[in-house]
Structure formats: C-alpha cells, structure tokens
PDB file of C-alpha atoms in Angstrom:
ATOM      1  CA  UNK A   1      -0.089   0.309   0.110  1.00 94.00           C
ATOM      2  CA  UNK A   2       1.594   3.363  -1.288  1.00 95.00           C
ATOM      3  CA  UNK A   3       0.754   6.763  -0.769  1.00 95.00           C
ATOM      4  CA  UNK A   4       1.321   9.626  -3.307  1.00 96.00           C
ATOM      5  CA  UNK A   5       0.343  13.286  -3.464  1.00 94.00           C
ATOM      6  CA  UNK A   6       0.660  16.402  -1.246  1.00 92.00           C
ATOM      7  CA  UNK A   7      -1.581  15.264   1.509  1.00 90.00           C
ATOM      8  CA  UNK A   8       0.516  12.226   2.023  1.00 87.00           C
ATOM      9  CA  UNK A   9       2.020  13.504   4.831  1.00 82.00           C
ATOM     10  CA  UNK A  10       0.479  16.475   5.755  1.00 77.00           C
ATOM     11  CA  UNK A  11      -3.051  15.851   6.642  1.00 76.00           C
ATOM     12  CA  UNK A  12      -3.743  17.249  10.432  1.00 76.00           C
ATOM     13  CA  UNK A  13      -3.132  14.720  13.608  1.00 79.00           C
ATOM     14  CA  UNK A  14      -5.635  16.476  15.990  1.00 85.00           C
ATOM     15  CA  UNK A  15      -9.046  17.882  15.039  1.00 91.00           C
ATOM     16  CA  UNK A  16     -12.303  17.351  12.773  1.00 95.00           C
ATOM     17  CA  UNK A  17     -10.940  15.730   9.151  1.00 95.00           C
ATOM     18  CA  UNK A  18     -14.012  15.037   6.667  1.00 96.00           C
ATOM     19  CA  UNK A  19     -11.726  11.664   4.371  1.00 96.00           C
ATOM     20  CA  UNK A  20     -13.338  11.345   1.088  1.00 97.00           C
ATOM     21  CA  UNK A  21     -13.104   8.341  -1.908  1.00 98.00           C
ATOM     22  CA  UNK A  22     -13.990   6.559  -4.564  1.00 98.00           C
ATOM     23  CA  UNK A  23     -15.305   3.369  -2.961  1.00 96.00           C
ATOM     24  CA  UNK A  24     -14.609   0.098  -5.324  1.00 96.00           C
ATOM     25  CA  UNK A  25     -13.781  -1.872  -2.825  1.00 94.00           C
ATOM     26  CA  UNK A  26     -15.281  -3.462   0.843  1.00 90.00           C
ATOM     27  CA  UNK A  27     -11.270  -3.557   1.444  1.00 92.00           C
ATOM     28  CA  UNK A  28     -11.227   0.455   1.038  1.00 94.00           C
ATOM     29  CA  UNK A  29     -11.276   1.445   4.698  1.00 91.00           C
ATOM     30  CA  UNK A  30      -8.535  -0.699   5.946  1.00 90.00           C
ATOM     31  CA  UNK A  31      -6.151   0.548   2.772  1.00 94.00           C
ATOM     32  CA  UNK A  32      -6.876   4.661   3.889  1.00 94.00           C
ATOM     33  CA  UNK A  33      -6.373   3.766   7.652  1.00 90.00           C
ATOM     34  CA  UNK A  34      -3.238   2.409   6.410  1.00 91.00           C
ATOM     35  CA  UNK A  35      -1.960   5.891   5.075  1.00 91.00           C
ATOM     36  CA  UNK A  36      -3.869   7.970   6.924  1.00 89.00           C
ATOM     37  CA  UNK A  37      -1.736   8.823  10.580  1.00 84.00           C
ATOM     38  CA  UNK A  38      -4.584   8.622  12.963  1.00 88.00           C
ATOM     39  CA  UNK A  39      -7.625   6.757  14.040  1.00 91.00           C
ATOM     40  CA  UNK A  40     -10.467   6.820  10.671  1.00 93.00           C
ATOM     41  CA  UNK A  41     -14.266   6.235  11.531  1.00 93.00           C
ATOM     42  CA  UNK A  42     -15.795   5.276   8.161  1.00 92.00           C
ATOM     43  CA  UNK A  43     -19.356   5.696   7.396  1.00 91.00           C
ATOM     44  CA  UNK A  44     -20.370   1.759   6.915  1.00 86.00           C
ATOM     45  CA  UNK A  45     -23.347   0.593   4.687  1.00 82.00           C
ATOM     46  CA  UNK A  46     -25.733  -1.521   6.871  1.00 84.00           C
ATOM     47  CA  UNK A  47     -25.077  -4.796   4.064  1.00 81.00           C
ATOM     48  CA  UNK A  48     -21.330  -4.984   5.169  1.00 78.00           C
ATOM     49  CA  UNK A  49     -21.845  -3.489   8.829  1.00 82.00           C
ATOM     50  CA  UNK A  50     -24.506  -6.215  10.099  1.00 83.00           C
ATOM     51  CA  UNK A  51     -22.178  -8.808   8.830  1.00 82.00           C
ATOM     52  CA  UNK A  52     -21.560 -11.884  10.803  1.00 85.00           C
ATOM     53  CA  UNK A  53     -18.361 -11.381  12.389  1.00 81.00           C
ATOM     54  CA  UNK A  54     -18.021  -8.159  11.240  1.00 83.00           C
ATOM     55  CA  UNK A  55     -20.488  -6.639  13.202  1.00 82.00           C
ATOM     56  CA  UNK A  56     -18.291  -6.578  16.820  1.00 84.00           C
ATOM     57  CA  UNK A  57     -15.302  -5.497  15.465  1.00 84.00           C
ATOM     58  CA  UNK A  58     -17.251  -2.629  13.344  1.00 85.00           C
ATOM     59  CA  UNK A  59     -18.715  -1.671  17.072  1.00 83.00           C
ATOM     60  CA  UNK A  60     -16.114  -2.227  19.704  1.00 80.00           C
ATOM     61  CA  UNK A  61     -12.863  -1.875  17.237  1.00 84.00           C
ATOM     62  CA  UNK A  62     -13.335  -0.174  14.298  1.00 83.00           C
ATOM     63  CA  UNK A  63     -16.036   2.400  16.056  1.00 88.00           C
ATOM     64  CA  UNK A  64     -17.569   2.801  12.559  1.00 89.00           C
ATOM     65  CA  UNK A  65     -20.868   4.556  11.834  1.00 91.00           C
ATOM     66  CA  UNK A  66     -24.020   2.387  11.108  1.00 87.00           C
ATOM     67  CA  UNK A  67     -25.509   3.448   7.415  1.00 87.00           C
ATOM     68  CA  UNK A  68     -28.808   1.787   6.993  1.00 83.00           C
ATOM     69  CA  UNK A  69     -28.981   0.828   3.724  1.00 79.00           C
ATOM     70  CA  UNK A  70     -31.540   1.879   0.960  1.00 75.00           C
ATOM     71  CA  UNK A  71     -32.235   3.224  -1.990  1.00 67.00           C
ATOM     72  CA  UNK A  72     -34.411   6.514  -0.751  1.00 69.00           C
ATOM     73  CA  UNK A  73     -34.924   7.748   3.197  1.00 66.00           C
ATOM     74  CA  UNK A  74     -36.695  10.901   4.932  1.00 72.00           C
ATOM     75  CA  UNK A  75     -33.902  10.866   7.326  1.00 75.00           C
ATOM     76  CA  UNK A  76     -30.547  10.049   8.222  1.00 82.00           C
ATOM     77  CA  UNK A  77     -29.254   9.986  11.523  1.00 89.00           C
ATOM     78  CA  UNK A  78     -26.146   8.946  10.540  1.00 90.00           C
ATOM     79  CA  UNK A  79     -25.244  12.659   9.004  1.00 93.00           C
ATOM     80  CA  UNK A  80     -25.903  13.931  12.365  1.00 93.00           C
ATOM     81  CA  UNK A  81     -23.380  11.470  13.802  1.00 94.00           C
ATOM     82  CA  UNK A  82     -20.574  12.037  11.807  1.00 95.00           C
ATOM     83  CA  UNK A  83     -21.143  15.429  12.593  1.00 96.00           C
ATOM     84  CA  UNK A  84     -21.215  14.944  15.942  1.00 96.00           C
ATOM     85  CA  UNK A  85     -18.040  12.921  16.156  1.00 95.00           C
ATOM     86  CA  UNK A  86     -16.061  15.738  14.156  1.00 96.00           C
ATOM     87  CA  UNK A  87     -17.246  17.687  16.346  1.00 96.00           C
ATOM     88  CA  UNK A  88     -15.183  16.005  18.871  1.00 95.00           C
ATOM     89  CA  UNK A  89     -12.557  16.045  16.735  1.00 95.00           C
ATOM     90  CA  UNK A  90     -12.450  12.578  14.618  1.00 95.00           C
ATOM     91  CA  UNK A  91     -11.430  12.139  11.516  1.00 95.00           C
ATOM     92  CA  UNK A  92     -14.758  10.768   9.815  1.00 96.00           C
ATOM     93  CA  UNK A  93     -14.259   8.615   6.174  1.00 96.00           C
ATOM     94  CA  UNK A  94     -17.153   8.813   3.529  1.00 95.00           C
ATOM     95  CA  UNK A  95     -17.858   6.964   0.346  1.00 95.00           C
ATOM     96  CA  UNK A  96     -19.849  10.035  -1.369  1.00 95.00           C
ATOM     97  CA  UNK A  97     -21.220   7.425  -3.984  1.00 94.00           C
ATOM     98  CA  UNK A  98     -22.861   5.833  -1.451  1.00 88.00           C
ATOM     99  CA  UNK A  99     -22.186   2.124  -2.668  1.00 89.00           C
ATOM    100  CA  UNK A 100     -19.463  -0.313  -4.128  1.00 91.00           C
ATOM    101  CA  UNK A 101     -18.488   0.349  -8.005  1.00 95.00           C
ATOM    102  CA  UNK A 102     -20.468  -2.403 -10.066  1.00 95.00           C
ATOM    103  CA  UNK A 103     -19.060  -1.732 -13.594  1.00 94.00           C
ATOM    104  CA  UNK A 104     -15.825  -1.530 -15.308  1.00 94.00           C
ATOM    105  CA  UNK A 105     -16.874   1.789 -17.377  1.00 95.00           C
ATOM    106  CA  UNK A 106     -17.854   3.305 -14.784  1.00 95.00           C
ATOM    107  CA  UNK A 107     -15.059   3.888 -12.071  1.00 95.00           C
ATOM    108  CA  UNK A 108     -16.819   6.814 -10.190  1.00 97.00           C
ATOM    109  CA  UNK A 109     -20.646   7.152  -9.919  1.00 96.00           C
ATOM    110  CA  UNK A 110     -22.262  10.984  -8.985  1.00 96.00           C
ATOM    111  CA  UNK A 111     -22.192  11.941  -5.297  1.00 96.00           C
ATOM    112  CA  UNK A 112     -24.700  11.613  -3.348  1.00 92.00           C
ATOM    113  CA  UNK A 113     -25.896  14.993  -1.069  1.00 92.00           C
ATOM    114  CA  UNK A 114     -24.604  12.931   2.295  1.00 92.00           C
ATOM    115  CA  UNK A 115     -21.501  15.107   2.476  1.00 95.00           C
ATOM    116  CA  UNK A 116     -23.146  18.420   1.161  1.00 96.00           C
ATOM    117  CA  UNK A 117     -25.326  17.877   4.525  1.00 95.00           C
ATOM    118  CA  UNK A 118     -22.063  17.100   7.012  1.00 96.00           C
ATOM    119  CA  UNK A 119     -20.303  20.196   5.221  1.00 97.00           C
ATOM    120  CA  UNK A 120     -23.290  22.664   5.495  1.00 96.00           C
ATOM    121  CA  UNK A 121     -23.061  21.680   9.632  1.00 96.00           C
ATOM    122  CA  UNK A 122     -18.896  21.874   9.502  1.00 96.00           C
ATOM    123  CA  UNK A 123     -18.400  24.307   6.757  1.00 96.00           C
ATOM    124  CA  UNK A 124     -15.095  25.117   8.001  1.00 95.00           C
ATOM    125  CA  UNK A 125     -13.949  21.283   8.347  1.00 95.00           C
ATOM    126  CA  UNK A 126     -11.019  20.463   6.075  1.00 95.00           C
ATOM    127  CA  UNK A 127     -11.534  18.089   3.530  1.00 96.00           C
ATOM    128  CA  UNK A 128      -9.048  15.346   1.802  1.00 96.00           C
ATOM    129  CA  UNK A 129      -9.648  13.720  -1.330  1.00 97.00           C
ATOM    130  CA  UNK A 130      -8.226  10.216  -1.866  1.00 97.00           C
ATOM    131  CA  UNK A 131      -8.369   7.561  -4.930  1.00 98.00           C
ATOM    132  CA  UNK A 132      -8.101   4.140  -4.543  1.00 98.00           C
ATOM    133  CA  UNK A 133      -5.990   2.703  -7.683  1.00 97.00           C
ATOM    134  CA  UNK A 134      -6.062  -1.222  -7.558  1.00 96.00           C
ATOM    135  CA  UNK A 135      -9.094  -2.297  -5.629  1.00 96.00           C
ATOM    136  CA  UNK A 136     -11.132  -3.074  -8.388  1.00 96.00           C
ATOM    137  CA  UNK A 137      -9.860  -6.431  -9.142  1.00 94.00           C
ATOM    138  CA  UNK A 138      -9.693  -7.568  -6.085  1.00 95.00           C
ATOM    139  CA  UNK A 139     -11.077 -10.632  -3.714  1.00 94.00           C
ATOM    140  CA  UNK A 140     -13.196  -7.243  -1.825  1.00 93.00           C
ATOM    141  CA  UNK A 141     -14.448  -5.816  -4.938  1.00 95.00           C
ATOM    142  CA  UNK A 142     -17.406  -6.528  -7.721  1.00 95.00           C
ATOM    143  CA  UNK A 143     -15.097  -7.174 -10.792  1.00 95.00           C
ATOM    144  CA  UNK A 144     -15.373 -10.951 -11.640  1.00 92.00           C
ATOM    145  CA  UNK A 145     -18.487 -11.779  -9.258  1.00 94.00           C
ATOM    146  CA  UNK A 146     -19.726 -10.843  -5.804  1.00 93.00           C
ATOM    147  CA  UNK A 147     -16.852  -9.613  -3.119  1.00 90.00           C
ATOM    148  CA  UNK A 148     -15.911 -11.956  -1.248  1.00 85.00           C
ATOM    149  CA  UNK A 149     -17.426 -15.336  -2.696  1.00 89.00           C
ATOM    150  CA  UNK A 150     -15.863 -17.937  -4.742  1.00 89.00           C
ATOM    151  CA  UNK A 151     -11.936 -15.757  -5.379  1.00 90.00           C
ATOM    152  CA  UNK A 152      -8.720 -16.401  -4.206  1.00 88.00           C
ATOM    153  CA  UNK A 153      -7.912 -13.769  -1.242  1.00 89.00           C
ATOM    154  CA  UNK A 154      -4.891 -10.987  -3.197  1.00 89.00           C
ATOM    155  CA  UNK A 155      -3.547  -9.874   0.311  1.00 85.00           C
ATOM    156  CA  UNK A 156      -0.366  -8.502  -1.690  1.00 89.00           C
ATOM    157  CA  UNK A 157      -1.820  -7.077  -3.903  1.00 93.00           C
ATOM    158  CA  UNK A 158      -0.592  -3.455  -4.838  1.00 96.00           C
ATOM    159  CA  UNK A 159      -2.840  -0.705  -3.681  1.00 97.00           C
ATOM    160  CA  UNK A 160      -1.777   2.903  -4.778  1.00 97.00           C
ATOM    161  CA  UNK A 161      -3.608   6.041  -3.071  1.00 97.00           C
ATOM    162  CA  UNK A 162      -3.597   9.667  -3.680  1.00 97.00           C
ATOM    163  CA  UNK A 163      -4.110  11.782  -1.407  1.00 96.00           C
ATOM    164  CA  UNK A 164      -4.924  15.547  -1.623  1.00 96.00           C
ATOM    165  CA  UNK A 165      -3.762  18.145   0.735  1.00 94.00           C
ATOM    166  CA  UNK A 166      -6.332  19.460   3.129  1.00 94.00           C
ATOM    167  CA  UNK A 167      -8.854  21.844   2.070  1.00 94.00           C
ATOM    168  CA  UNK A 168     -12.049  23.696   3.197  1.00 96.00           C
ATOM    169  CA  UNK A 169     -15.018  24.043   0.650  1.00 96.00           C
ATOM    170  CA  UNK A 170     -15.617  27.821  -0.270  1.00 95.00           C
ATOM    171  CA  UNK A 171     -18.817  29.427   1.389  1.00 95.00           C
ATOM    172  CA  UNK A 172     -20.072  30.090  -1.911  1.00 95.00           C
ATOM    173  CA  UNK A 173     -19.913  26.014  -3.535  1.00 96.00           C
ATOM    174  CA  UNK A 174     -21.330  25.127  -0.406  1.00 96.00           C
ATOM    175  CA  UNK A 175     -24.210  27.302  -1.048  1.00 96.00           C
ATOM    176  CA  UNK A 176     -25.000  24.788  -3.344  1.00 96.00           C
ATOM    177  CA  UNK A 177     -25.623  20.576  -2.523  1.00 96.00           C
ATOM    178  CA  UNK A 178     -24.998  20.076  -6.701  1.00 96.00           C
ATOM    179  CA  UNK A 179     -21.912  22.827  -6.602  1.00 97.00           C
ATOM    180  CA  UNK A 180     -20.585  20.603  -3.980  1.00 97.00           C
ATOM    181  CA  UNK A 181     -21.269  17.055  -5.148  1.00 97.00           C
ATOM    182  CA  UNK A 182     -19.788  18.435  -8.641  1.00 97.00           C
ATOM    183  CA  UNK A 183     -16.364  19.879  -6.437  1.00 97.00           C
ATOM    184  CA  UNK A 184     -15.646  17.352  -4.819  1.00 98.00           C
ATOM    185  CA  UNK A 185     -16.472  14.544  -7.446  1.00 98.00           C
ATOM    186  CA  UNK A 186     -13.789  16.718  -9.387  1.00 97.00           C
ATOM    187  CA  UNK A 187     -11.523  16.633  -6.617  1.00 97.00           C
ATOM    188  CA  UNK A 188     -11.439  12.617  -6.939  1.00 97.00           C
ATOM    189  CA  UNK A 189     -10.942  12.591 -10.852  1.00 97.00           C
ATOM    190  CA  UNK A 190      -8.400  15.118 -10.285  1.00 97.00           C
ATOM    191  CA  UNK A 191      -6.829  12.461  -7.541  1.00 97.00           C
ATOM    192  CA  UNK A 192      -6.537   9.910 -10.268  1.00 97.00           C
ATOM    193  CA  UNK A 193      -5.577  11.520 -12.357  1.00 96.00           C
ATOM    194  CA  UNK A 194      -2.594  12.596  -9.683  1.00 95.00           C
ATOM    195  CA  UNK A 195      -1.622   8.545  -9.818  1.00 94.00           C
ATOM    196  CA  UNK A 196      -1.335   8.645 -14.400  1.00 86.00           C
TER     197      UNK A 196
END
C-alpha cells in the first residue's frame, strides 16, 4: 500500500477531518487507514456492517458509523452522528458515491447529498480527497463476481492511494448541494489523474 500526492505527509494529526474517496472494494477503509496517520471512523452501509463476525469489530474496534442500506430515506441519523464525531475532533471517512463500484466502465458514480449535509453543518472542516487505485479487481470488489465470494484472497495486491492536501470548501460552493457534490467529485477525479 503506497501513498502519493501532496497530502500524504500533511494531514492534520488532530481536530476534525472529513476524508472522502472512491469506493471500489470492501477493503477500501482498511487501505486508507494504512496511509492516514490517525484513527479513521468510516461510515459503513449495513450490508457490510451487519455481517456476522464483522459487526462486533465495527462496533468495538473500528467504531464505524452504521448507514442503513436503502434506495431512498427521509431521515439519515448517521449524518448527525458523523457531525457529532467531527465536532469531537474525529476523522470521518465517507464514500460519497454511497455504494461499491459495480461496473468496469463506471469508475466513479455521482456523489450523493450526504457529504453536503455534513459540510453544511461544519463548513470550516478540512477535507482530504483521495483516489484508491488497485481495489477494483481485488477479491473484495465486484469485478468477476460478488465481493469475497468464490475468489482467491489477494492480500499482496498493490494499492496506490493519492492523497490531496487538506482543503476547506468555499462558501459559494457550499451554498448549493449540486455545486458541492460536483466540486468534490472533480477533486476525486483529479486525484486519479495524479496517479497517472
């Protein structure tokens, strides 16, 4: 697992931080945890969070934030929990696509509104944007079938992560959820280009 980019050695060690990245593998939070020099609190869908054997670790070791898997919901208590954790000075990891990558031809889906709701509450929060390369095709990805099903584990797989410098969203961008989501998505794609 190799970190690249200007933020690889410049992330804040303390204080609130929002970490966002593309999502192509169930292992993404663990890979990011290897290159970010502090405890990372991932937001994790119930599909993975509730798996037998995984649930205990998510609650007691990882201290992940559970996100109920659903196509549409009127309430999202996990966003309030993410805001509360960052107000305490935590680093929260969010995959704004809201789902794992499932197709070869769509490396990055549009970002959901959750990231904007968090930043609207904490507009001065530093944001670190990342791109994880190498997760697509791993045994924990959808390439070639369901993640973790009938695939040989590939623990020695090369993973490259581009890490941007921490940035704070401009107030004019945060005024509109579409502009915020588009700005962050472009930043994520710029990280991908940073890896070549």
